[in-house]
Tab-separated table of C-alpha atoms and ligand atoms in Angstrom:
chain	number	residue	atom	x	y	z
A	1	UNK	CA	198.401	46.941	-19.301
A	2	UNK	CA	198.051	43.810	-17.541
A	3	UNK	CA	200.236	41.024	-18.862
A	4	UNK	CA	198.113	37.722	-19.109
A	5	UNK	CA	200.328	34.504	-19.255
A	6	UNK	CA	200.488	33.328	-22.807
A	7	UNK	CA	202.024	29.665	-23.707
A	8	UNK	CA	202.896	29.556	-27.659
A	9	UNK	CA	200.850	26.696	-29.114
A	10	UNK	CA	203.783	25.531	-30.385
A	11	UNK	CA	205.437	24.611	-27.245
A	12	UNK	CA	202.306	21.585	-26.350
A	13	UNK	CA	201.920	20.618	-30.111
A	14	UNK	CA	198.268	20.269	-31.281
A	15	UNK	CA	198.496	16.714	-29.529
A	16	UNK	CA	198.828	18.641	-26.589
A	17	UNK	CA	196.058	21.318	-27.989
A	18	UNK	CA	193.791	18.580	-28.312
A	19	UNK	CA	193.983	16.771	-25.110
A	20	UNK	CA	193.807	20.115	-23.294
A	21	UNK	CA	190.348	20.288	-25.394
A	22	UNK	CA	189.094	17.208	-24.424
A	23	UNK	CA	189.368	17.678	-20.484
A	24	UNK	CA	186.007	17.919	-18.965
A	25	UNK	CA	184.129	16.467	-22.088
A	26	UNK	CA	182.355	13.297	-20.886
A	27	UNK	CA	179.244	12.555	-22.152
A	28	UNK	CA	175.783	13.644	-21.031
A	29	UNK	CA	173.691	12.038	-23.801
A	30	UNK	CA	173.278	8.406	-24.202
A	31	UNK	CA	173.223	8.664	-28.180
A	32	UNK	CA	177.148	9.439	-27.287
A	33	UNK	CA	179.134	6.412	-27.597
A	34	UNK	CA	182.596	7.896	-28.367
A	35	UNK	CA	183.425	10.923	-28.242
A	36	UNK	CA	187.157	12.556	-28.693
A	37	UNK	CA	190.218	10.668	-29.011
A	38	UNK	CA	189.350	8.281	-32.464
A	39	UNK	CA	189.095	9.042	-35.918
A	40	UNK	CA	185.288	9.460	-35.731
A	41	UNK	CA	183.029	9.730	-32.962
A	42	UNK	CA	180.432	6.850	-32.698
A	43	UNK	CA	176.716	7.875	-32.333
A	44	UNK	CA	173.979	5.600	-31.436
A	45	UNK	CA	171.262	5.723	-34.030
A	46	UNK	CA	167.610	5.784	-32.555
A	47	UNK	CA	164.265	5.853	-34.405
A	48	UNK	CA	164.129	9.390	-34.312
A	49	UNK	CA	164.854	11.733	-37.293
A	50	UNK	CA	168.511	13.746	-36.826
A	51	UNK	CA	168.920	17.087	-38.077
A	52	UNK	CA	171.942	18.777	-38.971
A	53	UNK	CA	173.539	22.407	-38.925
A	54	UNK	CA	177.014	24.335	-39.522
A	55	UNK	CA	177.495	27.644	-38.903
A	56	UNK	CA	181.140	28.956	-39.401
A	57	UNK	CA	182.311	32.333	-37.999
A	58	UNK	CA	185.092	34.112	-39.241
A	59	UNK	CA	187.501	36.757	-37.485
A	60	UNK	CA	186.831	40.271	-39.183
A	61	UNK	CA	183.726	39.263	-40.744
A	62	UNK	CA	181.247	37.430	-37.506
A	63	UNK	CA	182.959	39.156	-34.916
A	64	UNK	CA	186.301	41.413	-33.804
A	65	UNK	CA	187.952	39.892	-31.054
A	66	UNK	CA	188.511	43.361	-29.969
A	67	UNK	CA	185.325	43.505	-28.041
A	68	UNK	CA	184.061	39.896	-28.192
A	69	UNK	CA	185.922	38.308	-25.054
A	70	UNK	CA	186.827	34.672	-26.551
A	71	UNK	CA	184.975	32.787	-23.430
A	72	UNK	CA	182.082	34.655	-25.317
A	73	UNK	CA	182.442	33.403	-28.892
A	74	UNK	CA	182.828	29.988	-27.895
A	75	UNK	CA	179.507	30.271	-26.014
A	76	UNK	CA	177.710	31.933	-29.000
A	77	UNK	CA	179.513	29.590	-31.338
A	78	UNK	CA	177.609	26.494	-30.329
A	79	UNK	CA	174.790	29.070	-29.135
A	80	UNK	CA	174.156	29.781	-32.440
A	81	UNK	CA	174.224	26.515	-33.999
A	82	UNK	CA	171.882	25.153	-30.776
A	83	UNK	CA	169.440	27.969	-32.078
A	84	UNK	CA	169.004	26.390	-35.525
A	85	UNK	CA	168.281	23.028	-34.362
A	86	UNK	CA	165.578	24.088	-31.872
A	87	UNK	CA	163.967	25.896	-34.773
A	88	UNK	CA	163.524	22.884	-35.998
A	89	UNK	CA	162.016	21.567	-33.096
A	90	UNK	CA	164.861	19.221	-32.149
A	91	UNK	CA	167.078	18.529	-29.458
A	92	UNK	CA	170.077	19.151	-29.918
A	93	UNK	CA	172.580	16.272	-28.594
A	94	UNK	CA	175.616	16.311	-30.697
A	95	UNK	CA	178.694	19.346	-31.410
A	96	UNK	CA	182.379	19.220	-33.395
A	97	UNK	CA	184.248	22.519	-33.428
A	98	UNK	CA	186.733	22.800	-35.930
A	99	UNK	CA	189.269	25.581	-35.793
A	100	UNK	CA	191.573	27.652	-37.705
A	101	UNK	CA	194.006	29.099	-35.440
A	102	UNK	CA	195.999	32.410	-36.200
A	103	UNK	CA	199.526	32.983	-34.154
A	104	UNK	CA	198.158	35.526	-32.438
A	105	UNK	CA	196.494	32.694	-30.533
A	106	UNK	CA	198.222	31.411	-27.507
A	107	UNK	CA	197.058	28.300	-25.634
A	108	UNK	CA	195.375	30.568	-23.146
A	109	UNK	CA	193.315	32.015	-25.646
A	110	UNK	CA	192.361	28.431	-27.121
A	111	UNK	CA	191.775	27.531	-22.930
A	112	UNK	CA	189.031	30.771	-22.781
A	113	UNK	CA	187.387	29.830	-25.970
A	114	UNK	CA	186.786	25.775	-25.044
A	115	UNK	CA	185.481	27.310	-21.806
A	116	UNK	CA	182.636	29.052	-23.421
A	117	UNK	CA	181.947	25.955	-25.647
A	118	UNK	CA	181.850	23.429	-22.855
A	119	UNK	CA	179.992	25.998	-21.160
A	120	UNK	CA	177.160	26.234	-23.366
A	121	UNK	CA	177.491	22.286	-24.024
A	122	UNK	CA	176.180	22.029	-20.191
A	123	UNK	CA	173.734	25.066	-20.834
A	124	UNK	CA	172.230	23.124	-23.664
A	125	UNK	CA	173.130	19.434	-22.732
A	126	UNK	CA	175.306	18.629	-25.993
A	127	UNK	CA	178.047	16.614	-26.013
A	128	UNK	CA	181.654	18.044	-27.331
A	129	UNK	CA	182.676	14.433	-29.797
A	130	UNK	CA	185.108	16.058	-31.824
A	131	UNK	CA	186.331	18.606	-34.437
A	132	UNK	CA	189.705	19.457	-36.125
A	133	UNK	CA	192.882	21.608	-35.591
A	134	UNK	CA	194.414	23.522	-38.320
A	135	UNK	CA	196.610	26.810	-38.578
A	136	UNK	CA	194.668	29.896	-40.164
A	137	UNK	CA	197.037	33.026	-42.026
A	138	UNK	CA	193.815	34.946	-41.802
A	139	UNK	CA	192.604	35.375	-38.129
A	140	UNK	CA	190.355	32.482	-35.895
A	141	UNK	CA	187.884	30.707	-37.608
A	142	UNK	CA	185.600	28.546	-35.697
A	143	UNK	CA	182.940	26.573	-37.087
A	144	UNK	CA	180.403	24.392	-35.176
A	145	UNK	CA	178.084	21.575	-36.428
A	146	UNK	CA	175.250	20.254	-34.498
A	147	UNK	CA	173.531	17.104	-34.369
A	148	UNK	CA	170.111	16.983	-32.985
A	149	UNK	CA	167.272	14.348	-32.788
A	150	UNK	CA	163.273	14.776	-33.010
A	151	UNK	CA	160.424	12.392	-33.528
A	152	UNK	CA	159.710	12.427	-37.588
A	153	UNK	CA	155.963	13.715	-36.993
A	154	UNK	CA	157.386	16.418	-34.977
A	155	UNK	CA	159.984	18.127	-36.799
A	156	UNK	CA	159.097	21.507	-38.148
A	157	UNK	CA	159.658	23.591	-41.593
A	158	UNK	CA	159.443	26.341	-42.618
A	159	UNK	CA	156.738	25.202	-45.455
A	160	UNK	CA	154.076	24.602	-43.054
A	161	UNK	CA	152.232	27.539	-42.548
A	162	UNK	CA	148.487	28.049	-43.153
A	163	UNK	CA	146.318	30.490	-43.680
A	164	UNK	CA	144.542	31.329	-40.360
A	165	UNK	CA	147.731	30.338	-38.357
A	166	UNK	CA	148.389	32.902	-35.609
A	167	UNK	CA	152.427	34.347	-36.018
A	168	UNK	CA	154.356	33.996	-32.505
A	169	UNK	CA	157.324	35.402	-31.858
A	170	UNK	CA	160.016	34.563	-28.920
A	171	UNK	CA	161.385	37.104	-26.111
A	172	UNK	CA	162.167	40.509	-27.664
A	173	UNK	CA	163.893	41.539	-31.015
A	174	UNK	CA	166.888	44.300	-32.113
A	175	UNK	CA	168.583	44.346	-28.676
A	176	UNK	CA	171.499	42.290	-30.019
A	177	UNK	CA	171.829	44.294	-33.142
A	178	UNK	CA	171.730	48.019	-31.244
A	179	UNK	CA	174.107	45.708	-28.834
A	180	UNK	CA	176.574	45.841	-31.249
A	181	UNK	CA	176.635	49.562	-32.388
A	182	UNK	CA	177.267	50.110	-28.294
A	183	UNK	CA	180.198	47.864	-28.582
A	184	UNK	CA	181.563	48.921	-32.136
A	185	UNK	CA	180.908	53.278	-30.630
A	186	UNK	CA	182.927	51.864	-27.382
A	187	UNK	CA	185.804	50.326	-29.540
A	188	UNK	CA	185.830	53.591	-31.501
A	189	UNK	CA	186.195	55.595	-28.087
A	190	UNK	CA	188.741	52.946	-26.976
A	191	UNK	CA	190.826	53.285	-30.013
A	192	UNK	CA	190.648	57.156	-29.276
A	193	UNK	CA	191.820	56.935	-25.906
A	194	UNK	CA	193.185	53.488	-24.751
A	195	UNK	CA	192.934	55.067	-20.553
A	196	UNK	CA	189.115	54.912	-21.152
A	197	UNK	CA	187.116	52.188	-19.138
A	198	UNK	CA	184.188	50.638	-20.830
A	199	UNK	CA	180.832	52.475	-19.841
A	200	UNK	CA	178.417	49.431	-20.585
A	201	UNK	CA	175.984	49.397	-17.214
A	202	UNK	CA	173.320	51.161	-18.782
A	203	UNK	CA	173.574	48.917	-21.667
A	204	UNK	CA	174.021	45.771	-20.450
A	205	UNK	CA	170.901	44.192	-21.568
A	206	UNK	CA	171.646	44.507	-24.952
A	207	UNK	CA	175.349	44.282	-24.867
A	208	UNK	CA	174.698	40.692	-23.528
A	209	UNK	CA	172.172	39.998	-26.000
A	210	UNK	CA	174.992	40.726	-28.638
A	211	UNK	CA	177.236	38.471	-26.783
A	212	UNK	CA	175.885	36.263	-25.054
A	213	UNK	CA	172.942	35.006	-27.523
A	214	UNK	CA	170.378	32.505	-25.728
A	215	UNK	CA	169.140	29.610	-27.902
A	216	UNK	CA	165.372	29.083	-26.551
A	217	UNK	CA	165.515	25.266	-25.744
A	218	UNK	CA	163.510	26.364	-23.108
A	219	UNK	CA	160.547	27.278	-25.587
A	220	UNK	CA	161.144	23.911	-27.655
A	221	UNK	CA	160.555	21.882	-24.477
A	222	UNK	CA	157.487	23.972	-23.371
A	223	UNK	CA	155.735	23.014	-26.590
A	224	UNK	CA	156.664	19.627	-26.095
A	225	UNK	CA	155.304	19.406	-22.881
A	226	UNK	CA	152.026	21.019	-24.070
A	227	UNK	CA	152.103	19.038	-27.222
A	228	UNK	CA	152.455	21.621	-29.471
A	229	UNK	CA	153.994	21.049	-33.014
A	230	UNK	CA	153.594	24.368	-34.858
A	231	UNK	CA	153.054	24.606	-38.648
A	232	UNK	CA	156.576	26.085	-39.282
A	233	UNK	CA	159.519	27.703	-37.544
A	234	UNK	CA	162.687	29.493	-37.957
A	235	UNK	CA	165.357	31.575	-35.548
A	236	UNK	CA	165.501	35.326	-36.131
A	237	UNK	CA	169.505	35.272	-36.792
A	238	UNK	CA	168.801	38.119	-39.702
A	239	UNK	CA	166.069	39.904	-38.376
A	240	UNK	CA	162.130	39.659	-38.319
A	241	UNK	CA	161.249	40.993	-41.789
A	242	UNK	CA	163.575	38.379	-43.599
A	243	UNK	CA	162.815	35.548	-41.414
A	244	UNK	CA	158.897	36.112	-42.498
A	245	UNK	CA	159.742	36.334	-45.737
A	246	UNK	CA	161.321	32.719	-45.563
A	247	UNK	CA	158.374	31.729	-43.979
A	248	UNK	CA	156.001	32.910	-46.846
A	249	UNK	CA	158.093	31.821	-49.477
A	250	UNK	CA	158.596	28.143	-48.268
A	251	UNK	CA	155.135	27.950	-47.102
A	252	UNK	CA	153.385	29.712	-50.194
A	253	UNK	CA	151.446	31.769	-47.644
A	254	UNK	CA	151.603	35.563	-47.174
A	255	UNK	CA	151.451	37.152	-43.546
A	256	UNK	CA	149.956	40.044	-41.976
A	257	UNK	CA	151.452	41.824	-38.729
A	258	UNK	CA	151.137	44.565	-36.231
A	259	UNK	CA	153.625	47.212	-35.036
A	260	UNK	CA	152.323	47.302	-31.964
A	261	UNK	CA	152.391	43.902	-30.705
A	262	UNK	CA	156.193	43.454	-31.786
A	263	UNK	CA	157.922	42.973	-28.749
A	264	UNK	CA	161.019	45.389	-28.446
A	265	UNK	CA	162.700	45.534	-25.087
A	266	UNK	CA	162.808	49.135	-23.297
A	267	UNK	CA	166.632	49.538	-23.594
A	268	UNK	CA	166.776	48.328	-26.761
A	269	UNK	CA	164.131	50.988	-27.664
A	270	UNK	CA	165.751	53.999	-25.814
A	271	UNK	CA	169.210	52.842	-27.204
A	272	UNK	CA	168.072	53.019	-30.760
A	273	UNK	CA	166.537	56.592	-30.447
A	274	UNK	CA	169.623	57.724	-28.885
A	275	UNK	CA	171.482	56.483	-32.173
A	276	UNK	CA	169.306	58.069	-34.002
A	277	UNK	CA	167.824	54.339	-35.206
A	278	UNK	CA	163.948	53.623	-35.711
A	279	UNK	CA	163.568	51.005	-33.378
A	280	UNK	CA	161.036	49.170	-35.342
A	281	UNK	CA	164.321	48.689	-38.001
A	282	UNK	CA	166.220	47.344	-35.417
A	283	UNK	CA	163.667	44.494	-34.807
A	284	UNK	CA	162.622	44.114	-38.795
A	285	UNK	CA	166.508	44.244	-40.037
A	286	UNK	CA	168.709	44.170	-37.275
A	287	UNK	CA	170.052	40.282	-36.824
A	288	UNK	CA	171.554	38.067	-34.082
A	289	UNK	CA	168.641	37.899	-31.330
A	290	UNK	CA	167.885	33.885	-31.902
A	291	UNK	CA	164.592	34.105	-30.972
A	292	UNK	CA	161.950	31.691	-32.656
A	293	UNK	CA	159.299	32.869	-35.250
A	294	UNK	CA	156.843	30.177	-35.728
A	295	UNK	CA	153.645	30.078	-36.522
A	296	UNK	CA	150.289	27.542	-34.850
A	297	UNK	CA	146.909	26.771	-36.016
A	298	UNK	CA	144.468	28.473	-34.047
A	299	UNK	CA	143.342	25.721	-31.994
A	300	UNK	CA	146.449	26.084	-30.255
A	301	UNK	CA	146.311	29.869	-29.316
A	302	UNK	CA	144.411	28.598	-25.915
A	303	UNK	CA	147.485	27.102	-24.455
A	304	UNK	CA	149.640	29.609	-25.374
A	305	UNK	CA	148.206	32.704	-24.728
A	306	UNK	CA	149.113	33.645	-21.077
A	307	UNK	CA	152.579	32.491	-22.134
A	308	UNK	CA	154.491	35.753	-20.444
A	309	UNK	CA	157.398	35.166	-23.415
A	310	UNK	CA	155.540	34.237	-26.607
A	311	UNK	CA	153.921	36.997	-28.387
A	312	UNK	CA	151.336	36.872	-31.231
A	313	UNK	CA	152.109	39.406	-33.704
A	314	UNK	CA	150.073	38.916	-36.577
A	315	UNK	CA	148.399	36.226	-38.824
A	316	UNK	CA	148.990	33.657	-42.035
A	317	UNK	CA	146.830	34.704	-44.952
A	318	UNK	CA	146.815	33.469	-48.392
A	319	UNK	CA	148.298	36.138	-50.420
A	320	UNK	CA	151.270	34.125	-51.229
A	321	UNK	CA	154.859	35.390	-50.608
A	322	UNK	CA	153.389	38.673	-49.213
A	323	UNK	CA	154.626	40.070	-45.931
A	324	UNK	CA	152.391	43.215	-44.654
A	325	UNK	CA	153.250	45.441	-41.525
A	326	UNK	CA	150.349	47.465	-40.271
A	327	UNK	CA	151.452	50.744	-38.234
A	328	UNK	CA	150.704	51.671	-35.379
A	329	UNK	CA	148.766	54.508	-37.451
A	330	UNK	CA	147.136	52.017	-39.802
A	331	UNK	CA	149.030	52.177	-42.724
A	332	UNK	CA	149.927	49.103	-44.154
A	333	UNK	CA	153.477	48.685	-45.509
A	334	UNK	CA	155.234	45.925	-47.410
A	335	UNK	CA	157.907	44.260	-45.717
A	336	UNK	CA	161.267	43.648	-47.351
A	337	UNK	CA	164.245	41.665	-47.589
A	338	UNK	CA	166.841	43.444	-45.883
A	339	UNK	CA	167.892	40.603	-43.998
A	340	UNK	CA	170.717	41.474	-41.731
A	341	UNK	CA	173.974	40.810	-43.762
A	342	UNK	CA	177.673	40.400	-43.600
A	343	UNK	CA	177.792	40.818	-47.478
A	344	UNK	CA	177.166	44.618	-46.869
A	345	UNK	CA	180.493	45.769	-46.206
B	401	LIG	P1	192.743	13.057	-37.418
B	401	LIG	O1	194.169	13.193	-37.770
B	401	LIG	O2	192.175	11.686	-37.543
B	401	LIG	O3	191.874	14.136	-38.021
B	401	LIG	P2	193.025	14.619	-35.058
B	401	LIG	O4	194.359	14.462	-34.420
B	401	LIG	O5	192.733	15.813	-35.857
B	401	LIG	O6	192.701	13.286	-35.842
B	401	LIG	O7	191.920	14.519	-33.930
B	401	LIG	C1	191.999	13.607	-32.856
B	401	LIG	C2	190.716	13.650	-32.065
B	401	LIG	O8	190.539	14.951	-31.530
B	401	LIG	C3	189.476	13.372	-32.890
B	401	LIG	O9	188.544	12.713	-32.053
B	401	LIG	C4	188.996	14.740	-33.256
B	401	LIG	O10	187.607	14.733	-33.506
B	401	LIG	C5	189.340	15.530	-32.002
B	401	LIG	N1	189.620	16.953	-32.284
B	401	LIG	C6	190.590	17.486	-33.053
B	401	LIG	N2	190.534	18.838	-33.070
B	401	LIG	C7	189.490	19.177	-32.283
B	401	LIG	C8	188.905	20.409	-31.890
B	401	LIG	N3	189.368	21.573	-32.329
B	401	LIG	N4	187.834	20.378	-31.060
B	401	LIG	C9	187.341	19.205	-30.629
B	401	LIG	N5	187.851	18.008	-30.945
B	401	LIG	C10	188.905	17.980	-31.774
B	402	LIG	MG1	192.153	16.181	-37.767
């Protein structure tokens, strides 16, 4: 085994913790006044509306450090939180991190996981402005909170969808969800024999989708620049069927879509047969891919539809709080809430 350099936290203090955090954190948003380094951050106010979202992650219940490579978590940690704000149609501009730090934690490990997080604070253009430091007797914690800013008249709910309003959904869904049974089967073969070197080429697609989650900014700003505002949104972070369900119950509206226009990625498809998985579960109840489900009036579909990564899988109807999935052999089949969740265990 390779032996990585590991400095006891103890040995810099959590003065020392803190100021290691802080390197490399200057500001890229003007809203940022202050950032580390006082007892609260100062944020410009503007005329905009702010939105804000936690997300905490827990060792042994979000992830298992045995396969999720810190740099990683710390990505997906602000990834994540990113992903809610966009479904709101904001920008995100704002992050603290607070974390509870077990002993098996050396200042290395704290090093890799601020790497990720000021990684994907350049990736997404939020500033780092603060966070606490505490001890944890059960494993890491981290927990991120986001600030983010949008006009009022364009901020989106989930309790505006319509009846006639096409459904669109983001990039491709159950890759990070199949991701993880790859990882979790590798662990299991790792735990069996320690000599073995991870076999993940062939799944790399959805391995990264599991760890290195992409919050679609990038689709936010699109339908900005085309002045789009859609009815509602939400990220898939449980899975398709129990994000529509959210979306009909908020709204009042019921929806109606089709098998085959969900988009499913090929190796997420051939990786779910080979565990014996129906791939159309894996996009209905698997969780994690962060896409956006939202849904636009018709008189948008124009500017949209060439879009080579937003798909149109069904439509808003008004049978309230009813989600229908019609088969690729025409049946028609209720959807239901089996939202990907951690309560399962
Ligand atoms: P206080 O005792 O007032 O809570 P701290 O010593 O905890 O102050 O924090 C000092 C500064 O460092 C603050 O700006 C705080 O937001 C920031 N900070 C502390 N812990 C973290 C962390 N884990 N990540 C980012 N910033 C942090
Ligand atoms: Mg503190």
């Amino acid at each position: 085994m390779k032996q990585e350099k590991r400095t006891e936290i103890s040995s810099i203090g959590e003065f020392g913790l803190i100021e290691r955090i802080s390197r490399n954190t200057e500001a890229l948003n003007e809203s940022t006044v202050k950032g580390i380094g006082d007892d609260a951050a100062i944020l410009d106010s503007s005329d905009k509306q702010r939105v804000l979202t936690t997300d905490m992650l827990l060792e042994g219940v979000h992830f298992d450090l045995a396969y999720m490579p810190l740099q990683h978590l710390g990505y997906k940690a602000v990834a994540v939180n990113v992903s809610d704000v966009a479904a709101m149609n904001a920008v995100p501009k704002q992050i603290t991190v607070n974390i509870g730090l077990s002993n098996r934690m050396s200042v290395e490990a704290v090093d890799a996981l601020y790497d990720g997080i000021k990684a994907a604070c350049k990736d997404y253009k939020v500033d780092l402005v603060g966070g606490d430091t505490t001890a944890s007797y059960s494993g890491l914690v981290i927990s991120v909170t986001a600030i983010g800013e949008a006009e009022a008249a364009k901020v989106v709910r989930r309790s505006g969808a319509q009846k006639g309003d096409i459904v669109c959904v983001t990039g491709d869904l159950g890759g990070a969800f199949i991701g993880l049974q790859v990882l979790a089967r590798e662990k299991q073969e790792f735990v069996e024999n320690p000599e073995m070197q991870p076999q993940l080429g062939t799944y790399s697609y959805i391995v990264q989708r599991q760890l290195k989650p992409d919050a679609r900014m990038d689709i936010i700003h699109e339908l900005a620049e085309q002045n789009i505002v859609p009815t509602s949104m939400i990220d898939v972070s449980d899975g398709l069927a129990s994000e529509l369900l959210h979306i009909c119950r908020n709204s009042g509206v019921g929806v109606q879509i089709y098998e085959d226009k969900l988009p499913i990625d090929k190796q997420t498809y051939d990786t779910a047969v080979e565990f014996g998985i129906d791939p159309i579960t894996c996009v209905m109840n698997g969780g994690e891919d962060y896409e956006l489900l939202f849904t636009i009036s018709q008189s948008e579909y124009e500017k949209l539809k060439n879009h080579m990564d937003i798909h149109f899988i069904g439509f808003v109807n008004e049978h309230a709080n009813q989600a229908r999935l019609v088969t690729k052999g025409g049946n028609v089949v209720d959807i239901k809430a089996q939202g990907f969740t951690h309560f399962k265990k």
